[in-house]
Amino acid sequence: MANDPQDENPKEPTTGSEGIPAPQGAANLIDTDYVIGQDNITASPLGIDVDLHGKVFIFSSIVILLFVILTLALQDQMEPIFNSMFSFLTTNLGWFFLLGANVFVILALVLIFTPMGKVRIGGADATPDFGYLGWFSMLFAAGMGIGLMFYGVSEPLGHYGTAMGGITMGEDGLRTDWAPLGAAAGDQAGAIDLSMAATIFHWGFHPWGAYAIVGLSLAIFAFNKGLPLTMRSIFYPILGERIWGWPGHVIDILAVFATLFGLTTSLGIGATQAAGGLEYLFGIPASDTTLVFLILGITLVALGSIMLGVDKGVQRLSQINMVLAALLLLFVILVGPTLMIATGVVDNLVGYVTHLPALSMPFGREDANFSQGWTAFYWAWWIAWSPFVGMFIARVSRGRTVREFLISVLLVPTLASVVWMTAFGTTAIDQVVNNGITEVQDAALELQLFTMLEYLPLSAITSFVGITLVIVFFITSSDSGSLVIDSITAGGKVDAPKPQRIFWALIEGALAIALLLGGGLAALQTAALTTGLPFTLVLLVGCYAIVKGLMSEPKAK
Amino acid sequence: MFHKIMVPVDLAHLEVIEPSLQAVADLARHYDAEVCYVGVTSNAPSSVARTPQEYAQKLDAFAQERSKVHGQPVSTKTINSPDVIADLDDLLIKAIDDVGADLVVMPTHPPKHVDVIMPSHGGKVASHTKASVFLVRPSANKSS
């Protein structure tokens, strides 16, 4: 790359604020005196360099430690508190999650078609840091890879069961069934249609809409506006220079909390499920020892991956997983009910779009169990994960236009979810409905995928691929999560010393083991989910910031 | 003997490279060599620069400043990376060929135990290039 920006873009207005050259090509830097890392503490204890944002690092560490100690010490007391907090949120504020998520999706969809879609992340002449395949693999692996493995079979089956069961009323006149919308009592075709639409609804536009909003707002404010790559930056249009003070610290600390506990608890719970799979397949007892070794193994590989970095570590692992997942998908499509899946993709897409307005309606819902227990739960979950996934997506998306970004973060993954859910869901439903195999339905949630695969040929191989996918998806979550937490606690620096990212990966593993052996995984996961509420507000601010930020950006040619 | 000296520069930690800069100046004058200052910067805003272009500008200013000290011709090369910390060594090794340097002068820390897990940048570069590499320890400065 040339060393002189003047040679590169002779005709571009190359200066932003105070004579700072703009990013590649025209862009509109925010005029601020804040120097990234100015509040950081740098030291070299024991010959290991550290460079951390003093307040964010110290306070988030204290909050994390406090929560872990409290949960370990007072398990019986903490779990009900977290649970009632969370059920209060989904019961009373479910509408808020649903409404917020709709706003994210609508804004993201609208932006694709407006002239603002032409703005390029990183400046009008920026070139992408990653190729399409690598970029998309990373988006997908960070976003929901692991969930698709667990819920691809169980969720369509679950909704199918409740939809077939029809509506049941309690004595208080409230519905006691968990079926989506008006159910489809005894109507097999209707129940399949509704269950697939409901599943795709939870894995389609809405989660990716939340990710897209966080990712896009952060990317614009970091790469085009020159602010640090950390959550607080998207508040600049509202809070201005105050984001460098406590309001900003609080947002960042909350992001660290949600990301670390989200990751740690899913690492712990995921290891339990993976161990369940190993026991089911190979008879390896799912003892504490197995679990600890699984977490150690995942942490070790994640460590190796973050040492190698985004390009050679995370990207490569994500690509490997993408290929494996595609092979497994192709296999299920070919040996499963191929015709049913093929027509199912179209039918389910139509069903999804048809049911979308009713499913996403925040008010006047009769299916409270479904809309609060399923949908609001999922939305809180996706939104609590969005700082992590969004920040990671932002980091790898420089050089893409807003339109390209939204199509790849919103439309393509949704389509991929449709195909995945259809293939796995239809195959499982076909086993139950047409072949009278009920084992899949009866199996424990985490084993349903493997039980389904058992009734297909070559199950020893495919189940092994399945377990590998689960484990590698955990590794890619763990390494990208460590990078994100490191960057937030370093005040938005992405080039903080290497030992820091190692530290966070180790903390994740250590906490997961402590919580696994000491109990309290589910409780802390619930605590992480409650951050979905403040982050819904953060994301709404993100929506405003995106529009505001994009309006002042020059369009790419 | 040497025509072009490549000097990796970390603008965020100039104090670290200070000892080696004197060696660079002396060598450049002695061999009448060109000095190419190479900087690797993250694509995301950093403590040094809010854009990679600003980094390039600062590196250029730095090189001109050094040119006044040693009087030899200077050039610069700014390399962008999405993950500087992880890619640094590979990018520097590649840069040696790209700029056509026959000598690399860079500072390095004394050997320590952590090197087993995280090898020093200087050591890694030296073991992966055909060019000559001169690693300057911090103590070299104190005695001079």
PDB file of N, CA and C in Angstrom, chain A residues 387-438:
ATOM      1  N   PRO A 387     -24.173  -7.377  21.354  1.00  0.00           N
ATOM      2  CA  PRO A 387     -22.931  -6.610  21.459  1.00  0.00           C
ATOM      3  C   PRO A 387     -21.730  -7.440  21.011  1.00  0.00           C
ATOM      4  N   PHE A 388     -21.735  -8.707  21.428  1.00  0.00           N
ATOM      5  CA  PHE A 388     -20.623  -9.591  21.064  1.00  0.00           C
ATOM      6  C   PHE A 388     -20.604  -9.861  19.562  1.00  0.00           C
ATOM      7  N   VAL A 389     -21.711 -10.399  19.043  1.00  0.00           N
ATOM      8  CA  VAL A 389     -21.728 -10.747  17.620  1.00  0.00           C
ATOM      9  C   VAL A 389     -21.590  -9.481  16.760  1.00  0.00           C
ATOM     10  N   GLY A 390     -22.316  -8.432  17.158  1.00  0.00           N
ATOM     11  CA  GLY A 390     -22.278  -7.188  16.377  1.00  0.00           C
ATOM     12  C   GLY A 390     -20.893  -6.592  16.325  1.00  0.00           C
ATOM     13  N   MET A 391     -20.199  -6.585  17.461  1.00  0.00           N
ATOM     14  CA  MET A 391     -18.853  -6.011  17.469  1.00  0.00           C
ATOM     15  C   MET A 391     -17.904  -6.823  16.624  1.00  0.00           C
ATOM     16  N   PHE A 392     -18.072  -8.137  16.700  1.00  0.00           N
ATOM     17  CA  PHE A 392     -17.190  -8.979  15.899  1.00  0.00           C
ATOM     18  C   PHE A 392     -17.483  -8.790  14.407  1.00  0.00           C
ATOM     19  N   ILE A 393     -18.778  -8.743  14.069  1.00  0.00           N
ATOM     20  CA  ILE A 393     -19.154  -8.521  12.669  1.00  0.00           C
ATOM     21  C   ILE A 393     -18.588  -7.185  12.186  1.00  0.00           C
ATOM     22  N   ALA A 394     -18.721  -6.153  13.033  1.00  0.00           N
ATOM     23  CA  ALA A 394     -18.220  -4.828  12.642  1.00  0.00           C
ATOM     24  C   ALA A 394     -16.735  -4.913  12.313  1.00  0.00           C
ATOM     25  N   ARG A 395     -16.003  -5.618  13.161  1.00  0.00           N
ATOM     26  CA  ARG A 395     -14.560  -5.662  13.017  1.00  0.00           C
ATOM     27  C   ARG A 395     -14.120  -6.277  11.689  1.00  0.00           C
ATOM     28  N   VAL A 396     -14.895  -7.251  11.197  1.00  0.00           N
ATOM     29  CA  VAL A 396     -14.462  -7.942   9.978  1.00  0.00           C
ATOM     30  C   VAL A 396     -15.161  -7.417   8.724  1.00  0.00           C
ATOM     31  N   SER A 397     -15.950  -6.345   8.857  1.00  0.00           N
ATOM     32  CA  SER A 397     -16.761  -5.921   7.714  1.00  0.00           C
ATOM     33  C   SER A 397     -16.263  -4.659   7.025  1.00  0.00           C
ATOM     34  N   ARG A 398     -15.078  -4.187   7.372  1.00  0.00           N
ATOM     35  CA  ARG A 398     -14.574  -2.980   6.721  1.00  0.00           C
ATOM     36  C   ARG A 398     -14.438  -3.230   5.217  1.00  0.00           C
ATOM     37  N   GLY A 399     -14.803  -2.228   4.448  1.00  0.00           N
ATOM     38  CA  GLY A 399     -14.654  -2.339   2.998  1.00  0.00           C
ATOM     39  C   GLY A 399     -15.926  -2.769   2.284  1.00  0.00           C
ATOM     40  N   ARG A 400     -16.950  -3.174   3.047  1.00  0.00           N
ATOM     41  CA  ARG A 400     -18.227  -3.553   2.423  1.00  0.00           C
ATOM     42  C   ARG A 400     -19.136  -2.331   2.385  1.00  0.00           C
ATOM     43  N   THR A 401     -20.012  -2.265   1.372  1.00  0.00           N
ATOM     44  CA  THR A 401     -20.991  -1.176   1.392  1.00  0.00           C
ATOM     45  C   THR A 401     -22.096  -1.549   2.367  1.00  0.00           C
ATOM     46  N   VAL A 402     -22.863  -0.534   2.778  1.00  0.00           N
ATOM     47  CA  VAL A 402     -23.951  -0.779   3.715  1.00  0.00           C
ATOM     48  C   VAL A 402     -24.936  -1.791   3.121  1.00  0.00           C
ATOM     49  N   ARG A 403     -25.195  -1.650   1.829  1.00  0.00           N
ATOM     50  CA  ARG A 403     -26.139  -2.563   1.168  1.00  0.00           C
ATOM     51  C   ARG A 403     -25.613  -3.994   1.196  1.00  0.00           C
ATOM     52  N   GLU A 404     -24.327  -4.123   0.819  1.00  0.00           N
ATOM     53  CA  GLU A 404     -23.692  -5.439   0.816  1.00  0.00           C
ATOM     54  C   GLU A 404     -23.714  -6.037   2.227  1.00  0.00           C
ATOM     55  N   PHE A 405     -23.433  -5.189   3.199  1.00  0.00           N
ATOM     56  CA  PHE A 405     -23.410  -5.608   4.598  1.00  0.00           C
ATOM     57  C   PHE A 405     -24.776  -6.142   5.013  1.00  0.00           C
ATOM     58  N   LEU A 406     -25.823  -5.371   4.713  1.00  0.00           N
ATOM     59  CA  LEU A 406     -27.158  -5.762   5.177  1.00  0.00           C
ATOM     60  C   LEU A 406     -27.663  -7.004   4.456  1.00  0.00           C
ATOM     61  N   ILE A 407     -27.362  -7.094   3.160  1.00  0.00           N
ATOM     62  CA  ILE A 407     -27.786  -8.298   2.429  1.00  0.00           C
ATOM     63  C   ILE A 407     -27.093  -9.518   3.037  1.00  0.00           C
ATOM     64  N   SER A 408     -25.812  -9.380   3.356  1.00  0.00           N
ATOM     65  CA  SER A 408     -25.060 -10.522   3.869  1.00  0.00           C
ATOM     66  C   SER A 408     -25.334 -10.818   5.332  1.00  0.00           C
ATOM     67  N   VAL A 409     -25.722  -9.812   6.110  1.00  0.00           N
ATOM     68  CA  VAL A 409     -25.945 -10.046   7.530  1.00  0.00           C
ATOM     69  C   VAL A 409     -27.424 -10.333   7.806  1.00  0.00           C
ATOM     70  N   LEU A 410     -28.295  -9.897   6.911  1.00  0.00           N
ATOM     71  CA  LEU A 410     -29.726 -10.066   7.168  1.00  0.00           C
ATOM     72  C   LEU A 410     -30.356 -11.105   6.237  1.00  0.00           C
ATOM     73  N   LEU A 411     -30.224 -10.888   4.936  1.00  0.00           N
ATOM     74  CA  LEU A 411     -30.956 -11.735   3.994  1.00  0.00           C
ATOM     75  C   LEU A 411     -30.330 -13.122   3.836  1.00  0.00           C
ATOM     76  N   VAL A 412     -29.025 -13.155   3.595  1.00  0.00           N
ATOM     77  CA  VAL A 412     -28.390 -14.451   3.330  1.00  0.00           C
ATOM     78  C   VAL A 412     -28.487 -15.400   4.538  1.00  0.00           C
ATOM     79  N   PRO A 413     -28.152 -14.926   5.759  1.00  0.00           N
ATOM     80  CA  PRO A 413     -28.277 -15.839   6.901  1.00  0.00           C
ATOM     81  C   PRO A 413     -29.720 -16.296   7.132  1.00  0.00           C
ATOM     82  N   THR A 414     -30.679 -15.408   6.884  1.00  0.00           N
ATOM     83  CA  THR A 414     -32.075 -15.803   7.056  1.00  0.00           C
ATOM     84  C   THR A 414     -32.417 -16.932   6.093  1.00  0.00           C
ATOM     85  N   LEU A 415     -31.960 -16.763   4.859  1.00  0.00           N
ATOM     86  CA  LEU A 415     -32.203 -17.799   3.852  1.00  0.00           C
ATOM     87  C   LEU A 415     -31.522 -19.109   4.267  1.00  0.00           C
ATOM     88  N   ALA A 416     -30.302 -18.979   4.784  1.00  0.00           N
ATOM     89  CA  ALA A 416     -29.576 -20.164   5.236  1.00  0.00           C
ATOM     90  C   ALA A 416     -30.336 -20.843   6.376  1.00  0.00           C
ATOM     91  N   SER A 417     -30.898 -20.030   7.289  1.00  0.00           N
ATOM     92  CA  SER A 417     -31.680 -20.598   8.386  1.00  0.00           C
ATOM     93  C   SER A 417     -32.901 -21.332   7.849  1.00  0.00           C
ATOM     94  N   VAL A 418     -33.546 -20.755   6.827  1.00  0.00           N
ATOM     95  CA  VAL A 418     -34.733 -21.388   6.240  1.00  0.00           C
ATOM     96  C   VAL A 418     -34.363 -22.775   5.716  1.00  0.00           C
ATOM     97  N   VAL A 419     -33.254 -22.837   4.958  1.00  0.00           N
ATOM     98  CA  VAL A 419     -32.850 -24.113   4.368  1.00  0.00           C
ATOM     99  C   VAL A 419     -32.475 -25.111   5.471  1.00  0.00           C
ATOM    100  N   TRP A 420     -31.696 -24.640   6.437  1.00  0.00           N
ATOM    101  CA  TRP A 420     -31.233 -25.529   7.516  1.00  0.00           C
ATOM    102  C   TRP A 420     -32.408 -26.074   8.324  1.00  0.00           C
ATOM    103  N   MET A 421     -33.267 -25.168   8.787  1.00  0.00           N
ATOM    104  CA  MET A 421     -34.399 -25.578   9.609  1.00  0.00           C
ATOM    105  C   MET A 421     -35.334 -26.497   8.824  1.00  0.00           C
ATOM    106  N   THR A 422     -35.515 -26.181   7.541  1.00  0.00           N
ATOM    107  CA  THR A 422     -36.384 -27.015   6.717  1.00  0.00           C
ATOM    108  C   THR A 422     -35.809 -28.419   6.592  1.00  0.00           C
ATOM    109  N   ALA A 423     -34.496 -28.495   6.297  1.00  0.00           N
ATOM    110  CA  ALA A 423     -33.888 -29.807   6.099  1.00  0.00           C
ATOM    111  C   ALA A 423     -33.976 -30.647   7.374  1.00  0.00           C
ATOM    112  N   PHE A 424     -33.549 -30.069   8.502  1.00  0.00           N
ATOM    113  CA  PHE A 424     -33.509 -30.843   9.739  1.00  0.00           C
ATOM    114  C   PHE A 424     -34.901 -31.021  10.329  1.00  0.00           C
ATOM    115  N   GLY A 425     -35.696 -29.952  10.310  1.00  0.00           N
ATOM    116  CA  GLY A 425     -37.041 -30.018  10.866  1.00  0.00           C
ATOM    117  C   GLY A 425     -37.933 -30.965  10.077  1.00  0.00           C
ATOM    118  N   THR A 426     -37.899 -30.822   8.741  1.00  0.00           N
ATOM    119  CA  THR A 426     -38.762 -31.660   7.909  1.00  0.00           C
ATOM    120  C   THR A 426     -38.394 -33.133   8.049  1.00  0.00           C
ATOM    121  N   THR A 427     -37.088 -33.404   8.076  1.00  0.00           N
ATOM    122  CA  THR A 427     -36.657 -34.791   8.209  1.00  0.00           C
ATOM    123  C   THR A 427     -37.176 -35.385   9.523  1.00  0.00           C
ATOM    124  N   ALA A 428     -37.053 -34.603  10.594  1.00  0.00           N
ATOM    125  CA  ALA A 428     -37.506 -35.099  11.901  1.00  0.00           C
ATOM    126  C   ALA A 428     -39.019 -35.269  11.926  1.00  0.00           C
ATOM    127  N   ILE A 429     -39.724 -34.275  11.395  1.00  0.00           N
ATOM    128  CA  ILE A 429     -41.196 -34.366  11.393  1.00  0.00           C
ATOM    129  C   ILE A 429     -41.636 -35.539  10.517  1.00  0.00           C
ATOM    130  N   ASP A 430     -40.941 -35.727   9.397  1.00  0.00           N
ATOM    131  CA  ASP A 430     -41.253 -36.844   8.503  1.00  0.00           C
ATOM    132  C   ASP A 430     -41.086 -38.178   9.226  1.00  0.00           C
ATOM    133  N   GLN A 431     -40.016 -38.268  10.038  1.00  0.00           N
ATOM    134  CA  GLN A 431     -39.804 -39.507  10.798  1.00  0.00           C
ATOM    135  C   GLN A 431     -40.979 -39.767  11.738  1.00  0.00           C
ATOM    136  N   VAL A 432     -41.446 -38.710  12.377  1.00  0.00           N
ATOM    137  CA  VAL A 432     -42.527 -38.859  13.351  1.00  0.00           C
ATOM    138  C   VAL A 432     -43.858 -39.124  12.648  1.00  0.00           C
ATOM    139  N   VAL A 433     -44.150 -38.287  11.641  1.00  0.00           N
ATOM    140  CA  VAL A 433     -45.468 -38.315  11.012  1.00  0.00           C
ATOM    141  C   VAL A 433     -45.631 -39.493  10.054  1.00  0.00           C
ATOM    142  N   ASN A 434     -44.647 -39.651   9.146  1.00  0.00           N
ATOM    143  CA  ASN A 434     -44.826 -40.642   8.095  1.00  0.00           C
ATOM    144  C   ASN A 434     -44.255 -42.015   8.426  1.00  0.00           C
ATOM    145  N   ASN A 435     -43.275 -42.061   9.338  1.00  0.00           N
ATOM    146  CA  ASN A 435     -42.654 -43.345   9.619  1.00  0.00           C
ATOM    147  C   ASN A 435     -42.935 -43.847  11.033  1.00  0.00           C
ATOM    148  N   GLY A 436     -43.690 -43.068  11.762  1.00  0.00           N
ATOM    149  CA  GLY A 436     -44.074 -43.491  13.105  1.00  0.00           C
ATOM    150  C   GLY A 436     -42.914 -43.668  14.067  1.00  0.00           C
ATOM    151  N   ILE A 437     -41.799 -42.985  13.798  1.00  0.00           N
ATOM    152  CA  ILE A 437     -40.655 -43.080  14.718  1.00  0.00           C
ATOM    153  C   ILE A 437     -40.821 -42.005  15.787  1.00  0.00           C
ATOM    154  N   THR A 438     -40.994 -42.384  17.023  1.00  0.00           N
ATOM    155  CA  THR A 438     -41.245 -41.370  18.043  1.00  0.00           C
ATOM    156  C   THR A 438     -40.034 -41.092  18.925  1.00  0.00           C
TER     157      THR A 438
END
